[in-house]
PDB file of C-alpha atoms in Angstrom:
ATOM      1  CA  UNK A   1     148.727 -40.642 -52.450  1.00 48.00           C
ATOM      2  CA  UNK A   2     149.373 -44.398 -52.801  1.00 50.00           C
ATOM      3  CA  UNK A   3     149.666 -44.060 -56.609  1.00 52.00           C
ATOM      4  CA  UNK A   4     152.479 -41.527 -56.197  1.00 53.00           C
ATOM      5  CA  UNK A   5     154.651 -44.025 -54.302  1.00 51.00           C
ATOM      6  CA  UNK A   6     157.442 -45.632 -56.325  1.00 47.00           C
ATOM      7  CA  UNK A   7     157.251 -49.395 -56.529  1.00 43.00           C
ATOM      8  CA  UNK A   8     160.418 -51.324 -55.799  1.00 41.00           C
ATOM      9  CA  UNK A   9     161.339 -53.303 -58.911  1.00 41.00           C
ATOM     10  CA  UNK A  10     164.310 -54.677 -60.758  1.00 38.00           C
ATOM     11  CA  UNK A  11     165.234 -51.879 -63.088  1.00 39.00           C
ATOM     12  CA  UNK A  12     166.754 -52.763 -66.412  1.00 40.00           C
ATOM     13  CA  UNK A  13     168.154 -49.497 -67.682  1.00 43.00           C
ATOM     14  CA  UNK A  14     169.661 -48.471 -70.939  1.00 46.00           C
ATOM     15  CA  UNK A  15     173.000 -46.771 -71.373  1.00 49.00           C
ATOM     16  CA  UNK A  16     171.248 -44.392 -73.785  1.00 51.00           C
ATOM     17  CA  UNK A  17     169.440 -42.606 -70.945  1.00 48.00           C
ATOM     18  CA  UNK A  18     171.053 -40.748 -68.044  1.00 50.00           C
ATOM     19  CA  UNK A  19     169.429 -42.423 -65.024  1.00 45.00           C
ATOM     20  CA  UNK A  20     169.799 -40.712 -61.660  1.00 49.00           C
ATOM     21  CA  UNK A  21     168.528 -41.462 -58.191  1.00 48.00           C
ATOM     22  CA  UNK A  22     166.458 -44.531 -57.357  1.00 48.00           C
ATOM     23  CA  UNK A  23     167.506 -47.505 -59.459  1.00 47.00           C
ATOM     24  CA  UNK A  24     170.691 -45.905 -60.785  1.00 47.00           C
ATOM     25  CA  UNK A  25     173.393 -48.408 -61.598  1.00 46.00           C
ATOM     26  CA  UNK A  26     170.951 -51.254 -62.161  1.00 43.00           C
ATOM     27  CA  UNK A  27     171.552 -53.977 -64.741  1.00 45.00           C
ATOM     28  CA  UNK A  28     172.075 -52.823 -68.332  1.00 51.00           C
ATOM     29  CA  UNK A  29     171.100 -55.558 -70.779  1.00 55.00           C
ATOM     30  CA  UNK A  30     171.052 -53.355 -73.866  1.00 63.00           C
ATOM     31  CA  UNK A  31     174.184 -55.027 -75.275  1.00 82.00           C
ATOM     32  CA  UNK A  32     173.327 -58.662 -74.444  1.00 89.00           C
ATOM     33  CA  UNK A  33     171.506 -61.131 -76.677  1.00 91.00           C
ATOM     34  CA  UNK A  34     170.940 -64.847 -76.721  1.00 93.00           C
ATOM     35  CA  UNK A  35     171.845 -67.334 -79.426  1.00 95.00           C
ATOM     36  CA  UNK A  36     170.084 -70.687 -79.334  1.00 96.00           C
ATOM     37  CA  UNK A  37     171.993 -73.785 -80.402  1.00 97.00           C
ATOM     38  CA  UNK A  38     169.590 -76.617 -81.157  1.00 96.00           C
ATOM     39  CA  UNK A  39     171.338 -79.562 -82.786  1.00 91.00           C
ATOM     40  CA  UNK A  40     173.462 -78.311 -85.664  1.00 89.00           C
ATOM     41  CA  UNK A  41     171.511 -75.052 -85.938  1.00 94.00           C
ATOM     42  CA  UNK A  42     172.359 -71.786 -84.179  1.00 96.00           C
ATOM     43  CA  UNK A  43     170.148 -68.711 -84.384  1.00 95.00           C
ATOM     44  CA  UNK A  44     169.617 -65.392 -82.652  1.00 93.00           C
ATOM     45  CA  UNK A  45     166.446 -65.367 -80.540  1.00 91.00           C
ATOM     46  CA  UNK A  46     165.430 -62.130 -78.832  1.00 87.00           C
ATOM     47  CA  UNK A  47     163.075 -64.051 -76.528  1.00 88.00           C
ATOM     48  CA  UNK A  48     165.970 -65.556 -74.583  1.00 89.00           C
ATOM     49  CA  UNK A  49     166.279 -62.581 -72.219  1.00 85.00           C
ATOM     50  CA  UNK A  50     162.813 -63.344 -70.847  1.00 82.00           C
ATOM     51  CA  UNK A  51     162.964 -67.162 -71.135  1.00 83.00           C
ATOM     52  CA  UNK A  52     160.551 -66.961 -74.075  1.00 87.00           C
ATOM     53  CA  UNK A  53     162.746 -68.218 -76.893  1.00 90.00           C
ATOM     54  CA  UNK A  54     161.219 -70.360 -79.608  1.00 92.00           C
ATOM     55  CA  UNK A  55     162.281 -73.621 -77.952  1.00 93.00           C
ATOM     56  CA  UNK A  56     161.384 -72.510 -74.398  1.00 93.00           C
ATOM     57  CA  UNK A  57     157.790 -71.461 -75.130  1.00 93.00           C
ATOM     58  CA  UNK A  58     155.232 -73.845 -73.686  1.00 93.00           C
ATOM     59  CA  UNK A  59     157.866 -75.881 -71.830  1.00 95.00           C
ATOM     60  CA  UNK A  60     157.532 -76.588 -68.115  1.00 96.00           C
ATOM     61  CA  UNK A  61     161.058 -76.571 -66.685  1.00 95.00           C
ATOM     62  CA  UNK A  62     162.402 -78.650 -63.831  1.00 96.00           C
ATOM     63  CA  UNK A  63     165.722 -78.521 -61.997  1.00 95.00           C
ATOM     64  CA  UNK A  64     165.809 -82.337 -62.039  1.00 95.00           C
ATOM     65  CA  UNK A  65     167.307 -83.916 -65.177  1.00 95.00           C
ATOM     66  CA  UNK A  66     165.474 -87.193 -64.494  1.00 95.00           C
ATOM     67  CA  UNK A  67     162.176 -85.380 -65.203  1.00 95.00           C
ATOM     68  CA  UNK A  68     163.234 -85.074 -68.868  1.00 95.00           C
ATOM     69  CA  UNK A  69     164.448 -88.555 -69.876  1.00 94.00           C
ATOM     70  CA  UNK A  70     163.862 -87.965 -73.607  1.00 95.00           C
ATOM     71  CA  UNK A  71     165.153 -84.391 -73.716  1.00 95.00           C
ATOM     72  CA  UNK A  72     167.481 -83.221 -76.449  1.00 96.00           C
ATOM     73  CA  UNK A  73     170.416 -81.035 -75.530  1.00 97.00           C
ATOM     74  CA  UNK A  74     170.118 -77.368 -76.465  1.00 97.00           C
ATOM     75  CA  UNK A  75     172.076 -74.295 -75.438  1.00 97.00           C
ATOM     76  CA  UNK A  76     171.526 -70.625 -74.814  1.00 96.00           C
ATOM     77  CA  UNK A  77     174.710 -68.707 -75.508  1.00 97.00           C
ATOM     78  CA  UNK A  78     174.704 -65.267 -73.931  1.00 95.00           C
ATOM     79  CA  UNK A  79     176.526 -62.836 -76.211  1.00 95.00           C
ATOM     80  CA  UNK A  80     177.734 -59.441 -75.009  1.00 93.00           C
ATOM     81  CA  UNK A  81     178.697 -56.852 -77.606  1.00 93.00           C
ATOM     82  CA  UNK A  82     181.014 -53.950 -76.867  1.00 91.00           C
ATOM     83  CA  UNK A  83     182.306 -51.051 -78.930  1.00 91.00           C
ATOM     84  CA  UNK A  84     185.722 -49.486 -79.487  1.00 91.00           C
ATOM     85  CA  UNK A  85     186.742 -46.642 -81.766  1.00 93.00           C
ATOM     86  CA  UNK A  86     187.104 -49.223 -84.553  1.00 92.00           C
ATOM     87  CA  UNK A  87     183.545 -50.477 -84.053  1.00 92.00           C
ATOM     88  CA  UNK A  88     181.520 -53.159 -82.296  1.00 93.00           C
ATOM     89  CA  UNK A  89     182.794 -56.656 -81.494  1.00 94.00           C
ATOM     90  CA  UNK A  90     181.781 -59.820 -79.634  1.00 95.00           C
ATOM     91  CA  UNK A  91     183.162 -59.037 -76.173  1.00 95.00           C
ATOM     92  CA  UNK A  92     181.873 -61.843 -73.930  1.00 96.00           C
ATOM     93  CA  UNK A  93     180.104 -65.139 -74.393  1.00 96.00           C
ATOM     94  CA  UNK A  94     178.899 -68.002 -72.217  1.00 97.00           C
ATOM     95  CA  UNK A  95     176.953 -71.172 -72.939  1.00 97.00           C
ATOM     96  CA  UNK A  96     174.158 -72.598 -70.756  1.00 96.00           C
ATOM     97  CA  UNK A  97     172.894 -76.137 -71.244  1.00 97.00           C
ATOM     98  CA  UNK A  98     169.220 -77.132 -71.348  1.00 96.00           C
ATOM     99  CA  UNK A  99     167.298 -80.295 -72.096  1.00 97.00           C
ATOM    100  CA  UNK A 100     164.104 -79.909 -74.119  1.00 97.00           C
ATOM    101  CA  UNK A 101     161.411 -82.520 -74.754  1.00 97.00           C
ATOM    102  CA  UNK A 102     159.062 -80.684 -77.103  1.00 94.00           C
ATOM    103  CA  UNK A 103     156.568 -83.542 -77.365  1.00 95.00           C
ATOM    104  CA  UNK A 104     156.181 -83.926 -73.580  1.00 95.00           C
ATOM    105  CA  UNK A 105     156.458 -80.132 -73.117  1.00 96.00           C
ATOM    106  CA  UNK A 106     159.081 -80.672 -70.401  1.00 97.00           C
ATOM    107  CA  UNK A 107     162.547 -79.255 -69.979  1.00 97.00           C
ATOM    108  CA  UNK A 108     165.513 -79.022 -67.652  1.00 97.00           C
ATOM    109  CA  UNK A 109     167.640 -76.006 -66.877  1.00 96.00           C
ATOM    110  CA  UNK A 110     169.210 -74.424 -63.845  1.00 95.00           C
ATOM    111  CA  UNK A 111     168.099 -70.785 -63.750  1.00 92.00           C
ATOM    112  CA  UNK A 112     170.912 -69.766 -61.377  1.00 93.00           C
ATOM    113  CA  UNK A 113     173.451 -71.138 -63.863  1.00 94.00           C
ATOM    114  CA  UNK A 114     171.844 -69.142 -66.683  1.00 92.00           C
ATOM    115  CA  UNK A 115     171.965 -65.948 -64.606  1.00 92.00           C
ATOM    116  CA  UNK A 116     175.579 -66.519 -63.567  1.00 94.00           C
ATOM    117  CA  UNK A 117     176.643 -67.310 -67.123  1.00 95.00           C
ATOM    118  CA  UNK A 118     174.867 -64.190 -68.428  1.00 93.00           C
ATOM    119  CA  UNK A 119     176.781 -62.213 -65.815  1.00 93.00           C
ATOM    120  CA  UNK A 120     180.008 -63.830 -67.030  1.00 94.00           C
ATOM    121  CA  UNK A 121     179.306 -62.746 -70.604  1.00 94.00           C
ATOM    122  CA  UNK A 122     178.529 -59.222 -69.413  1.00 93.00           C
ATOM    123  CA  UNK A 123     181.879 -59.228 -67.590  1.00 93.00           C
ATOM    124  CA  UNK A 124     183.574 -60.012 -70.916  1.00 94.00           C
ATOM    125  CA  UNK A 125     184.398 -63.656 -70.193  1.00 96.00           C
ATOM    126  CA  UNK A 126     184.284 -66.542 -72.649  1.00 96.00           C
ATOM    127  CA  UNK A 127     182.713 -69.617 -71.011  1.00 96.00           C
ATOM    128  CA  UNK A 128     182.007 -72.175 -73.716  1.00 96.00           C
ATOM    129  CA  UNK A 129     182.785 -75.473 -71.978  1.00 95.00           C
ATOM    130  CA  UNK A 130     180.504 -78.342 -72.887  1.00 95.00           C
ATOM    131  CA  UNK A 131     179.830 -77.308 -76.487  1.00 96.00           C
ATOM    132  CA  UNK A 132     180.601 -80.054 -78.996  1.00 96.00           C
ATOM    133  CA  UNK A 133     182.682 -79.378 -82.110  1.00 95.00           C
ATOM    134  CA  UNK A 134     179.478 -79.240 -84.202  1.00 96.00           C
ATOM    135  CA  UNK A 135     177.836 -76.817 -81.770  1.00 97.00           C
ATOM    136  CA  UNK A 136     180.941 -74.603 -81.765  1.00 97.00           C
ATOM    137  CA  UNK A 137     180.947 -74.614 -85.574  1.00 96.00           C
ATOM    138  CA  UNK A 138     177.245 -73.669 -85.680  1.00 97.00           C
ATOM    139  CA  UNK A 139     177.827 -70.822 -83.205  1.00 97.00           C
ATOM    140  CA  UNK A 140     180.821 -69.531 -85.155  1.00 97.00           C
ATOM    141  CA  UNK A 141     178.839 -69.643 -88.413  1.00 96.00           C
ATOM    142  CA  UNK A 142     175.952 -67.715 -86.795  1.00 95.00           C
ATOM    143  CA  UNK A 143     178.245 -65.044 -85.330  1.00 95.00           C
ATOM    144  CA  UNK A 144     180.028 -64.503 -88.639  1.00 96.00           C
ATOM    145  CA  UNK A 145     176.812 -64.450 -90.680  1.00 94.00           C
ATOM    146  CA  UNK A 146     175.216 -62.015 -88.216  1.00 93.00           C
ATOM    147  CA  UNK A 147     178.109 -59.538 -88.532  1.00 93.00           C
ATOM    148  CA  UNK A 148     181.477 -60.533 -89.967  1.00 95.00           C
ATOM    149  CA  UNK A 149     183.056 -57.194 -89.036  1.00 95.00           C
ATOM    150  CA  UNK A 150     182.202 -57.786 -85.366  1.00 95.00           C
ATOM    151  CA  UNK A 151     183.745 -61.255 -85.640  1.00 96.00           C
ATOM    152  CA  UNK A 152     186.921 -59.845 -87.228  1.00 96.00           C
ATOM    153  CA  UNK A 153     187.315 -57.310 -84.372  1.00 95.00           C
ATOM    154  CA  UNK A 154     186.703 -59.931 -81.652  1.00 96.00           C
ATOM    155  CA  UNK A 155     189.404 -61.212 -79.329  1.00 94.00           C
ATOM    156  CA  UNK A 156     191.565 -64.092 -80.536  1.00 96.00           C
ATOM    157  CA  UNK A 157     190.533 -66.038 -77.403  1.00 95.00           C
ATOM    158  CA  UNK A 158     186.991 -66.324 -78.829  1.00 95.00           C
ATOM    159  CA  UNK A 159     188.235 -67.258 -82.301  1.00 96.00           C
ATOM    160  CA  UNK A 160     190.457 -69.983 -80.826  1.00 95.00           C
ATOM    161  CA  UNK A 161     187.616 -71.284 -78.633  1.00 94.00           C
ATOM    162  CA  UNK A 162     185.367 -71.719 -81.676  1.00 95.00           C
ATOM    163  CA  UNK A 163     187.985 -73.111 -84.082  1.00 87.00           C
TER     164      UNK A 163
END
């Protein structure tokens, strides 16, 4: 009898399945990915959704910047993709700062900020404050190399923000 009971959990559902009843309308992350910017390099990392990206693995995070005095700045950029009749495009994007000290296995990030920024990207906003010119260039290069057609269909606001 106990095994038949539904457990309350955060449901991440896909738009590909028609969900009804308990959990309907939960978060749909099927069109969100994370791009890591580490120095002058930007790359897609599927582990970002679960805080298991290449640079986050094995790092103990703190909410206190002073705990990471030798940390290097890195970013997770949440990228939301949408689709029109013409095809897919980069619809929303927001950047979240982190500090990473790989040698000391310590890092700094504010989880609430990452969640709020992911939500902003999902709501089709472009929040890219704090990125340097080099970081913006690396992100632009990654987006274009990943899919130039998506870039070409994207809003001019994004193109201007990364130029």
